[in-house]
């Protein structure tokens, strides 16, 4: 049952028979009596190590290390490295396209080096869901869905053709076509197995827990279904697809106990925003969080998935809910077969992985425990610039006013006293004149898998819309409202419950199936609105049911963005502003002139659950998912090459053979110290992958725009950076192109820097290009939490192409550090208590980094840096021996190519 070689744990195999089939599994409790004290999430790591133990990739000592997990050992001494082989990989199209591009280029490279290109093929099953392409170009019109999807296909036909080629050229890869839904919701409702069932050579079936790594940080959403999974860099995911195990540090596990029940007006969104703020304050970066306690049984799987979805926002690796009978009921509701559910139950009972949250004697041992009483959760939003800055709705009026005048920062815009009353007027298509001011809502989007996967909040929004319309309330026409469900099932139950007409009457027409506004695909605002905002320096707002609201992410003209439940998205859209006290200020008046308050139209949880019980049924899931792999007529008629080698086109501005393997040889490259390097960017804290990785629209005055214009494309055809992730020339030019980037070397906010030798200020790409011509290596000097946010591989690939050899930071986000290593970039970390400011660095120095010979590199060793006479020690953030191996090879993919040539 091991993947290769003799498994030293094979004598722990057991089996049971059902319907004439023999099902084999590893009897984990028999291996060691320590098993029952292990957190349920750690038990899954253990099972993977036992099943895959071949004393090559996965060692016996990995199994022993996991069995020896104890809070006393783990807390504060997190240095035990283990190997983990997930059961599958999941990708979304913005990261999936680069993965398929890399695989195609790796095939070419293996062929060039005299190997067999057919060896480059996914070994680990991979699912790729095309969900990031559609943009809200059309909203508040009845045919918005058809128009947006038509435009999506027109813009992305070349990418889609490439993906369809990949589905044919590579084995073990499923591609879910565009227009199907959001990757994490499709994973939850359709792709997740909970327990894998594979055929053995002797005719029996092999059972083991479903586990997954994905190229999006919100892969953690599947933890709500009891499937252990988390986000990794696209580069690392590609290696897993090729059969490589993940090397990881055995984590601490925080037990998060839930007690009580949510109040009648609270939603799962309010709960997750409360948990996010709490865990951010606690500090759980790099740790597992596992939920337990009687309060868990009060939460639906959709509620749990909402909490797990925002795991990256509270900083943990996973937010895991062990499997219980509610999990199996959800599988039944989503049309998984009764036979399959019975097999899963039998396996989970045999391996003691089926949880009863009411039984305290099933509670495992945790590193640390914290408790939340669900009854204390209040209606909340988060913002205006970070997902963990929760604000109770009752405090929103005062909080926004304070943000306006506070210094520029996560909770401040530094609006001067004389500008607080600023406003502007514009004319709309209806001939009327409208006024907007600070706090005016201009985008209101029900979007993102965080909430669209949850029938309770989606139906709650529909019921609130119904109540609002019946009270005569409406939404101002200039507010860009949209509804982008995470799967066709959502549309199905919204229609069946009769709420679609009310949502549409308020402007929340279905505009497409995908991430959309939450990832910056909000589309353009009307020009008069934009001009009024810019002319008057207004802090206007977006309100969305998403999971990210970092600066510059949602829309360039919404400086304040708040995460909220779908119900509150509608409420704030009706109000037209965020600086409202819902308790004392009405939303409007009804036909009789009576004031209507939010409390008058807000449905209770019991009302919502009654509608959900009637209308969310297995037949819907059967109807939607039985044809999901077929795709639209446009997808079905795409013609693709039959060749297993991709026919690259030099004229393509979407798909280009990447330069990562140019000049590669079978021998390892020679490595040494970095000498006379310049600092390309000198950055502060909380620089996210939204700041680094190219995302959103391509500005007309940017290096990427110039590149496309030189190839005779007009701005109308530029499309987005995400859609062009298969073209390294565009992506390199878009790296660090965020308009909110604060580079201390530049004179103002934006994608600019100074070429130090000439003292000229210029676009970041142009400066990097000049340094390249001069033969100057580059470094980045940054603050805390570098690379937080989505797990974007281009946040590492882009800097690599700019010539970045090392990053010196105060701390790193877990996935991004791994991605840097995967691209051969050295992550260095200032010693505790030190940073650029305390060392009096300016970013204008020449940097010399004294690296030992490659044979002497060790995880976590000290590395000396000298910068114009300032000498300081840093920690080498190669955390494992595998990290060092990847670095010696020039990156993880180069390592895999050499491995395929052996």
Coordinates of C-alpha atoms in Angstrom, one line a residue, residues 369-880:
X369 CA -6.8 26.1 24.3
X370 CA -9.0 29.1 24.1
X371 CA -12.8 29.4 24.3
X372 CA -15.5 31.4 22.6
X373 CA -19.1 31.6 23.8
X374 CA -21.2 31.8 20.6
X375 CA -23.9 33.8 22.3
X376 CA -21.4 36.7 22.6
X377 CA -21.1 37.2 18.9
X378 CA -22.6 40.4 17.6
X379 CA -23.3 41.8 14.1
X380 CA -20.0 42.9 12.7
X381 CA -18.0 44.1 9.7
X382 CA -14.2 44.2 9.2
X383 CA -12.2 47.1 7.7
X384 CA -11.4 49.5 6.2
X385 CA -8.2 47.9 5.1
X386 CA -7.6 44.6 6.8
X387 CA -9.9 41.5 7.3
X388 CA -9.0 41.1 11.0
X389 CA -10.0 44.7 12.0
X390 CA -13.4 43.8 13.2
X391 CA -15.9 46.5 14.0
X392 CA -19.3 45.9 15.6
X393 CA -22.1 47.4 13.4
X394 CA -23.2 49.3 16.4
X395 CA -19.8 51.1 16.5
X396 CA -19.5 51.6 12.8
X397 CA -20.7 55.2 12.7
X398 CA -18.1 56.4 15.2
X399 CA -15.4 54.1 13.9
X400 CA -15.5 55.4 10.3
X401 CA -15.4 59.0 11.5
X402 CA -12.3 58.2 13.5
X403 CA -10.7 56.5 10.6
X404 CA -11.1 59.6 8.4
X405 CA -9.0 61.8 10.7
X406 CA -6.5 59.2 12.0
X407 CA -3.0 59.2 10.6
X408 CA -2.5 57.1 7.4
X409 CA -2.4 53.5 8.4
X410 CA -4.6 50.4 8.6
X411 CA -7.3 52.4 10.4
X412 CA -6.6 55.9 9.1
X413 CA -6.8 58.2 6.0
X414 CA -5.5 61.5 7.4
X415 CA -8.3 63.6 6.0
X416 CA -7.7 67.2 7.2
X417 CA -10.4 68.9 9.2
X418 CA -11.2 71.3 6.4
X419 CA -11.8 68.4 4.0
X420 CA -14.1 66.3 6.2
X421 CA -17.2 67.9 4.6
X422 CA -16.0 67.3 1.1
X423 CA -18.5 66.1 -1.4
X424 CA -19.2 66.1 -5.1
X425 CA -22.1 65.9 -7.5
X426 CA -22.6 64.2 -10.8
X427 CA -25.3 63.4 -13.3
X428 CA -26.6 59.9 -13.9
X429 CA -28.3 58.3 -16.9
X430 CA -31.7 59.0 -15.4
X431 CA -31.0 62.7 -15.7
X432 CA -30.9 63.2 -11.9
X433 CA -28.0 64.7 -10.0
X434 CA -26.5 62.7 -7.2
X435 CA -24.1 63.7 -4.4
X436 CA -21.4 61.5 -2.8
X437 CA -19.1 62.2 0.1
X438 CA -16.7 60.4 2.5
X439 CA -18.4 57.1 3.5
X440 CA -20.6 56.8 0.4
X441 CA -21.0 53.2 -0.9
X442 CA -20.1 52.8 -4.6
X443 CA -19.6 49.1 -4.7
X444 CA -21.8 46.5 -3.0
X445 CA -21.0 42.9 -3.9
X446 CA -22.3 39.5 -2.7
X447 CA -19.3 37.6 -3.7
X448 CA -16.6 35.1 -2.6
X449 CA -16.8 31.5 -1.5
X450 CA -16.5 32.6 2.1
X451 CA -20.2 33.3 2.1
X452 CA -21.7 32.2 -1.2
X453 CA -21.2 28.6 -0.1
X454 CA -23.4 29.1 2.9
X455 CA -27.1 28.8 2.2
X456 CA -28.1 30.5 5.5
X457 CA -26.5 33.8 4.7
X458 CA -27.4 33.7 1.0
X459 CA -31.1 32.9 1.7
X460 CA -30.9 35.4 4.6
X461 CA -29.8 38.1 2.0
X462 CA -32.7 37.0 -0.2
X463 CA -35.2 37.3 2.6
X464 CA -33.9 40.7 3.6
X465 CA -34.2 41.8 0.0
X466 CA -37.8 40.6 -0.1
X467 CA -38.6 42.5 3.1
X468 CA -36.9 45.6 1.9
X469 CA -38.7 45.7 -1.4
X470 CA -42.0 45.1 0.3
X471 CA -41.3 48.1 2.5
X472 CA -40.6 50.2 -0.6
X473 CA -36.9 50.5 -0.1
X474 CA -34.4 50.8 -3.0
X475 CA -30.8 51.3 -3.8
X476 CA -29.3 54.4 -5.5
X477 CA -28.6 53.6 -9.2
X478 CA -24.8 54.6 -9.2
X479 CA -23.9 51.9 -6.6
X480 CA -22.4 49.0 -8.5
X481 CA -24.3 46.0 -7.0
X482 CA -23.6 42.4 -8.0
X483 CA -24.3 38.8 -7.0
X484 CA -21.7 36.2 -8.0
X485 CA -22.6 32.8 -6.7
X486 CA -19.9 30.2 -6.0
X487 CA -21.8 27.5 -7.8
X488 CA -24.9 26.8 -9.8
X489 CA -26.5 25.3 -6.8
X490 CA -26.8 28.7 -5.2
X491 CA -28.8 30.1 -8.1
X492 CA -31.0 27.0 -8.0
X493 CA -32.1 27.4 -4.4
X494 CA -32.4 31.2 -4.6
X495 CA -34.8 30.6 -7.5
X496 CA -36.7 27.8 -5.8
X497 CA -37.1 29.9 -2.6
X498 CA -38.6 32.8 -4.7
X499 CA -36.1 35.5 -3.6
X500 CA -34.4 36.1 -7.0
X501 CA -36.9 38.8 -8.2
X502 CA -36.4 40.8 -5.0
X503 CA -32.6 40.6 -5.3
X504 CA -32.8 41.7 -8.9
X505 CA -35.2 44.6 -8.0
X506 CA -32.5 45.9 -5.7
X507 CA -29.8 45.5 -8.4
X508 CA -28.3 42.3 -7.2
X509 CA -28.5 40.5 -10.5
X510 CA -26.4 37.4 -11.0
X511 CA -23.4 38.6 -12.9
X512 CA -21.3 35.4 -13.2
X513 CA -19.8 32.4 -11.3
X514 CA -16.4 33.1 -9.9
X515 CA -14.4 35.1 -7.3
X516 CA -15.0 38.4 -9.1
X517 CA -15.1 41.5 -6.8
X518 CA -13.3 39.7 -4.0
X519 CA -10.1 39.4 -6.1
X520 CA -10.4 42.8 -7.7
X521 CA -12.5 41.8 -10.7
X522 CA -15.1 44.4 -9.8
X523 CA -14.9 46.0 -13.2
X524 CA -15.0 49.7 -13.9
X525 CA -17.1 52.3 -12.1
X526 CA -19.0 54.8 -14.2
X527 CA -16.7 57.6 -15.3
X528 CA -18.7 60.4 -13.7
X529 CA -18.5 58.6 -10.3
X530 CA -14.7 58.1 -10.7
X531 CA -14.1 61.7 -11.7
X532 CA -16.2 63.0 -8.7
X533 CA -14.3 60.7 -6.3
X534 CA -10.9 61.8 -7.6
X535 CA -11.6 65.5 -8.0
X536 CA -12.8 65.8 -4.4
X537 CA -10.4 63.4 -2.7
X538 CA -13.3 61.3 -1.3
X539 CA -12.9 58.2 0.8
X540 CA -15.7 56.1 -0.8
X541 CA -16.4 52.6 0.1
X542 CA -16.9 49.1 -1.1
X543 CA -18.9 46.6 1.0
X544 CA -18.5 42.9 0.0
X545 CA -19.1 39.5 1.5
X546 CA -15.5 38.5 0.8
X547 CA -12.4 37.6 2.7
X548 CA -9.9 40.2 1.7
X549 CA -10.0 44.0 1.7
X550 CA -6.4 45.0 1.5
X551 CA -5.6 48.4 0.0
X552 CA -5.9 48.6 -3.8
X553 CA -7.4 45.1 -4.0
X554 CA -11.1 45.7 -4.5
X555 CA -11.0 48.8 -6.7
X556 CA -8.6 51.8 -7.1
X557 CA -11.4 54.2 -6.2
X558 CA -12.7 52.5 -3.1
X559 CA -10.2 53.5 -0.4
X560 CA -12.2 52.0 2.3
X561 CA -13.6 48.4 2.0
X562 CA -15.5 46.4 4.5
X563 CA -16.1 42.7 4.7
X564 CA -19.7 41.9 5.7
X565 CA -22.3 39.2 5.5
X566 CA -24.5 39.2 2.4
X567 CA -27.3 40.6 4.5
X568 CA -25.2 43.6 5.6
X569 CA -24.0 44.1 2.0
X570 CA -27.6 44.8 1.0
X571 CA -28.3 46.9 4.1
X572 CA -25.3 49.2 3.5
X573 CA -26.2 49.4 -0.2
X574 CA -29.7 50.6 0.7
X575 CA -28.3 53.1 3.2
X576 CA -25.9 54.3 0.6
X577 CA -23.2 54.9 3.2
X578 CA -21.2 53.1 5.9
X579 CA -21.3 55.9 8.5
X580 CA -24.8 55.0 9.7
X581 CA -26.1 54.0 13.1
X582 CA -28.7 51.4 12.2
X583 CA -30.2 51.5 15.7
X584 CA -31.1 55.2 15.5
X585 CA -31.1 56.1 11.8
X586 CA -33.6 54.6 9.4
X587 CA -32.8 53.1 6.0
X588 CA -35.7 55.0 4.4
X589 CA -39.4 55.3 4.6
X590 CA -42.2 53.0 3.5
X591 CA -45.2 54.0 1.3
X592 CA -47.0 55.5 4.2
X593 CA -44.0 57.7 5.1
X594 CA -43.1 55.6 8.2
X595 CA -39.4 55.2 9.0
X596 CA -38.0 51.7 8.1
X597 CA -35.1 50.5 10.3
X598 CA -32.7 47.6 9.6
X599 CA -34.4 45.7 12.5
X600 CA -37.7 45.9 10.6
X601 CA -36.4 43.9 7.6
X602 CA -33.8 41.6 9.2
X603 CA -34.8 37.8 9.2
X604 CA -34.0 35.6 12.2
X605 CA -31.9 32.5 12.0
X606 CA -35.0 30.3 12.5
X607 CA -36.8 31.9 9.6
X608 CA -33.7 31.4 7.4
X609 CA -33.3 27.8 8.4
X610 CA -36.9 27.0 7.7
X611 CA -36.5 28.2 4.1
X612 CA -33.1 26.4 3.8
X613 CA -34.7 23.1 5.0
X614 CA -37.3 23.3 2.3
X615 CA -35.2 24.4 -0.6
X616 CA -31.6 23.1 -0.3
X617 CA -32.0 19.5 -1.4
X618 CA -29.8 16.7 -2.9
X619 CA -31.5 16.9 -6.3
X620 CA -30.1 20.4 -6.9
X621 CA -26.6 19.2 -6.5
X622 CA -27.2 16.2 -8.7
X623 CA -28.7 18.5 -11.4
X624 CA -25.8 21.0 -11.3
X625 CA -22.8 18.7 -10.9
X626 CA -23.9 15.9 -13.3
X627 CA -22.9 18.1 -16.2
X628 CA -20.3 20.4 -14.7
X629 CA -17.3 18.8 -16.6
X630 CA -19.0 19.4 -19.9
X631 CA -18.8 23.2 -19.8
X632 CA -20.6 25.7 -22.0
X633 CA -21.1 25.3 -25.7
X634 CA -18.2 27.7 -26.2
X635 CA -15.9 25.4 -24.2
X636 CA -17.1 22.3 -26.0
X637 CA -16.3 23.8 -29.4
X638 CA -12.7 24.8 -28.6
X639 CA -10.3 23.0 -30.9
X640 CA -6.9 22.0 -29.3
X641 CA -3.7 20.3 -30.5
X642 CA -3.3 16.6 -30.0
X643 CA 0.4 16.9 -29.4
X644 CA 1.8 16.1 -26.0
X645 CA 4.3 19.0 -26.5
X646 CA 2.7 22.4 -26.6
X647 CA 3.1 24.4 -29.9
X648 CA 4.3 27.7 -28.4
X649 CA 3.5 30.8 -30.5
X650 CA 5.9 33.7 -30.4
X651 CA 3.1 36.0 -31.3
X652 CA 1.0 35.1 -28.2
X653 CA 0.7 37.7 -25.4
X654 CA -1.1 35.2 -23.2
X655 CA 0.9 32.0 -23.3
X656 CA 4.7 32.1 -23.5
X657 CA 7.4 29.6 -22.8
X658 CA 8.9 30.8 -19.4
X659 CA 12.6 31.5 -19.0
X660 CA 13.0 29.7 -15.7
X661 CA 14.9 26.7 -17.3
X662 CA 17.0 28.6 -19.8
X663 CA 20.6 27.6 -19.8
X664 CA 19.9 24.7 -17.4
X665 CA 22.3 21.8 -17.3
X666 CA 22.3 18.4 -15.7
X667 CA 25.0 19.6 -13.3
X668 CA 24.2 21.8 -10.2
X669 CA 24.9 25.5 -10.7
X670 CA 27.8 27.1 -8.8
X671 CA 26.6 29.2 -5.9
X672 CA 28.3 31.7 -3.7
X673 CA 28.0 35.0 -1.8
X674 CA 26.1 38.0 -3.1
X675 CA 28.3 40.9 -3.6
X676 CA 27.7 44.6 -4.3
X677 CA 23.9 44.2 -4.5
X678 CA 21.5 47.1 -4.6
X679 CA 18.2 47.4 -2.8
X680 CA 15.4 47.6 -5.4
X681 CA 12.7 48.3 -2.8
X682 CA 12.8 49.5 0.8
X683 CA 9.5 48.5 2.3
X684 CA 7.6 48.5 5.6
X685 CA 5.4 46.1 7.4
X686 CA 2.5 44.0 6.0
X687 CA 3.5 44.0 2.4
X688 CA 1.0 41.5 1.0
X689 CA 1.1 39.4 -2.1
X690 CA -1.5 41.9 -3.4
X691 CA 1.3 44.5 -3.4
X692 CA 3.9 42.1 -5.0
X693 CA 2.0 39.9 -7.5
X694 CA 0.5 41.4 -10.6
X695 CA -3.2 41.5 -10.1
X696 CA -6.2 43.5 -11.3
X697 CA -6.4 45.7 -14.4
X698 CA -3.3 46.8 -16.3
X699 CA -2.8 50.5 -16.0
X700 CA -2.4 52.3 -19.3
X701 CA 0.9 54.0 -18.2
X702 CA 2.5 50.9 -16.9
X703 CA 5.5 48.9 -18.3
X704 CA 3.1 46.0 -19.0
X705 CA 0.9 48.3 -21.0
X706 CA 3.8 49.5 -23.0
X707 CA 4.8 46.0 -23.7
X708 CA 1.3 45.1 -24.9
X709 CA 1.0 48.3 -26.9
X710 CA 4.3 47.5 -28.7
X711 CA 2.5 44.3 -29.9
X712 CA -0.4 46.3 -31.3
X713 CA -2.9 45.8 -28.5
X714 CA -5.2 48.6 -27.5
X715 CA -6.2 49.2 -23.9
X716 CA -9.5 47.6 -24.5
X717 CA -7.6 44.3 -25.1
X718 CA -5.2 44.5 -22.2
X719 CA -7.4 42.3 -20.0
X720 CA -6.1 41.7 -16.4
X721 CA -2.8 40.6 -15.0
X722 CA -4.5 37.5 -13.7
X723 CA -5.5 36.5 -17.2
X724 CA -1.9 36.9 -18.5
X725 CA -0.2 34.8 -15.8
X726 CA 0.9 32.5 -18.6
X727 CA 3.1 35.3 -20.1
X728 CA 6.2 36.0 -18.0
X729 CA 7.1 39.2 -19.9
X730 CA 3.8 40.8 -18.8
X731 CA 4.0 39.4 -15.3
X732 CA 7.6 40.6 -14.7
X733 CA 6.5 44.1 -15.7
X734 CA 3.5 44.0 -13.4
X735 CA 5.4 42.8 -10.3
X736 CA 5.1 45.4 -7.5
X737 CA 2.7 47.4 -9.7
X738 CA 0.2 48.0 -6.9
X739 CA -0.8 51.7 -6.8
X740 CA -0.8 51.6 -2.9
X741 CA 2.8 50.3 -2.6
X742 CA 4.8 52.4 -0.2
X743 CA 8.5 52.2 -1.2
X744 CA 10.6 54.5 1.0
X745 CA 13.0 55.1 -1.8
X746 CA 10.4 56.7 -3.9
X747 CA 8.9 60.2 -3.6
X748 CA 5.3 59.0 -3.6
X749 CA 3.0 56.0 -3.2
X750 CA 2.9 53.7 -6.2
X751 CA 5.0 51.3 -8.3
X752 CA 8.1 53.5 -8.5
X753 CA 11.7 53.3 -7.2
X754 CA 15.1 55.0 -7.5
X755 CA 17.9 53.7 -9.5
X756 CA 20.6 54.4 -6.9
X757 CA 23.7 55.0 -9.1
X758 CA 21.9 57.6 -11.3
X759 CA 19.5 58.8 -8.6
X760 CA 16.7 58.7 -11.2
X761 CA 13.2 57.8 -10.1
X762 CA 11.5 55.4 -12.5
X763 CA 9.1 52.4 -12.8
X764 CA 10.2 49.4 -10.8
X765 CA 10.6 47.2 -13.8
X766 CA 12.7 49.8 -15.6
X767 CA 15.0 50.1 -12.7
X768 CA 15.4 46.4 -12.4
X769 CA 16.1 46.2 -16.1
X770 CA 18.8 48.8 -15.9
X771 CA 20.4 47.0 -13.0
X772 CA 20.3 43.8 -15.0
X773 CA 22.1 45.5 -17.9
X774 CA 24.7 46.7 -15.4
X775 CA 25.2 43.2 -13.9
X776 CA 24.0 44.3 -10.4
X777 CA 22.3 41.7 -8.2
X778 CA 19.3 43.0 -6.2
X779 CA 17.8 42.6 -2.8
X780 CA 14.7 43.7 -1.0
X781 CA 14.7 45.1 2.5
X782 CA 11.3 44.8 4.2
X783 CA 9.5 44.8 7.6
X784 CA 7.2 42.3 9.3
X785 CA 4.7 39.8 7.7
X786 CA 6.3 40.0 4.3
X787 CA 4.1 38.2 1.7
X788 CA 0.9 37.9 3.7
X789 CA -2.3 37.3 1.8
X790 CA -3.1 34.9 -1.1
X791 CA -0.6 32.2 -2.0
X792 CA 0.5 33.6 -5.3
X793 CA 3.4 32.0 -7.0
X794 CA 4.0 35.1 -9.1
X795 CA 4.8 36.9 -5.9
X796 CA 8.0 34.9 -6.0
X797 CA 8.4 34.3 -9.8
X798 CA 8.1 38.0 -10.5
X799 CA 10.9 39.1 -8.1
X800 CA 13.0 36.3 -9.5
X801 CA 12.6 37.7 -13.0
X802 CA 13.4 41.2 -11.7
X803 CA 16.8 39.9 -10.5
X804 CA 16.1 39.6 -6.8
X805 CA 18.6 37.3 -5.2
X806 CA 17.7 37.7 -1.5
X807 CA 15.0 39.3 0.7
X808 CA 15.9 40.6 4.1
X809 CA 12.7 40.8 6.2
X810 CA 11.7 41.1 9.9
X811 CA 9.3 38.1 9.4
X812 CA 7.6 36.2 6.6
X813 CA 4.2 34.7 5.8
X814 CA 4.5 30.9 5.7
X815 CA 3.5 30.2 2.1
X816 CA 5.4 33.1 0.6
X817 CA 8.7 32.1 2.3
X818 CA 8.2 28.7 0.8
X819 CA 7.6 30.2 -2.6
X820 CA 10.8 32.3 -2.4
X821 CA 12.8 29.2 -1.7
X822 CA 11.0 27.4 -4.5
X823 CA 12.3 30.1 -6.9
X824 CA 15.9 30.0 -5.5
X825 CA 15.5 33.3 -3.8
X826 CA 17.2 33.5 -0.3
X827 CA 14.9 34.5 2.6
X828 CA 17.0 36.2 5.3
X829 CA 15.4 37.4 8.6
X830 CA 16.6 40.2 10.9
X831 CA 17.4 38.9 14.4
X832 CA 14.6 39.5 17.0
X833 CA 14.4 43.2 17.9
X834 CA 16.3 44.3 14.9
X835 CA 15.1 45.8 11.6
X836 CA 16.1 48.3 9.0
X837 CA 15.2 51.2 11.3
X838 CA 17.1 50.1 14.3
X839 CA 20.1 49.3 12.2
X840 CA 19.9 52.8 10.5
X841 CA 19.6 51.3 7.0
X842 CA 18.3 53.6 4.3
X843 CA 18.1 51.2 1.3
X844 CA 20.7 53.2 -0.6
X845 CA 23.6 51.0 0.5
X846 CA 25.6 48.4 -1.3
X847 CA 24.8 45.0 0.2
X848 CA 27.3 42.1 0.6
X849 CA 25.8 38.8 1.9
X850 CA 28.4 36.3 3.1
X851 CA 26.9 32.9 2.2
X852 CA 28.9 29.8 3.1
X853 CA 29.7 27.3 0.4
X854 CA 26.6 25.3 -0.7
X855 CA 27.9 22.2 1.0
X856 CA 28.1 24.1 4.4
X857 CA 24.5 25.5 4.3
X858 CA 22.4 24.5 7.3
X859 CA 18.7 25.3 8.1
X860 CA 18.4 28.4 10.3
X861 CA 22.1 29.3 10.4
X862 CA 23.4 32.8 10.9
X863 CA 24.4 34.8 7.8
X864 CA 26.3 38.0 8.0
X865 CA 25.3 41.1 5.9
X866 CA 27.4 44.2 5.4
X867 CA 25.8 47.4 4.0
X868 CA 28.2 50.3 3.6
X869 CA 30.0 49.6 6.8
X870 CA 26.9 48.5 8.8
X871 CA 27.4 44.8 9.7
X872 CA 24.6 42.7 11.1
X873 CA 23.6 39.1 11.5
X874 CA 20.5 37.5 9.9
X875 CA 18.8 34.1 10.2
X876 CA 18.9 32.0 7.0
X877 CA 15.2 31.0 6.6
X878 CA 15.9 27.8 4.8
X879 CA 13.9 25.9 7.4
X880 CA 14.5 22.4 6.3

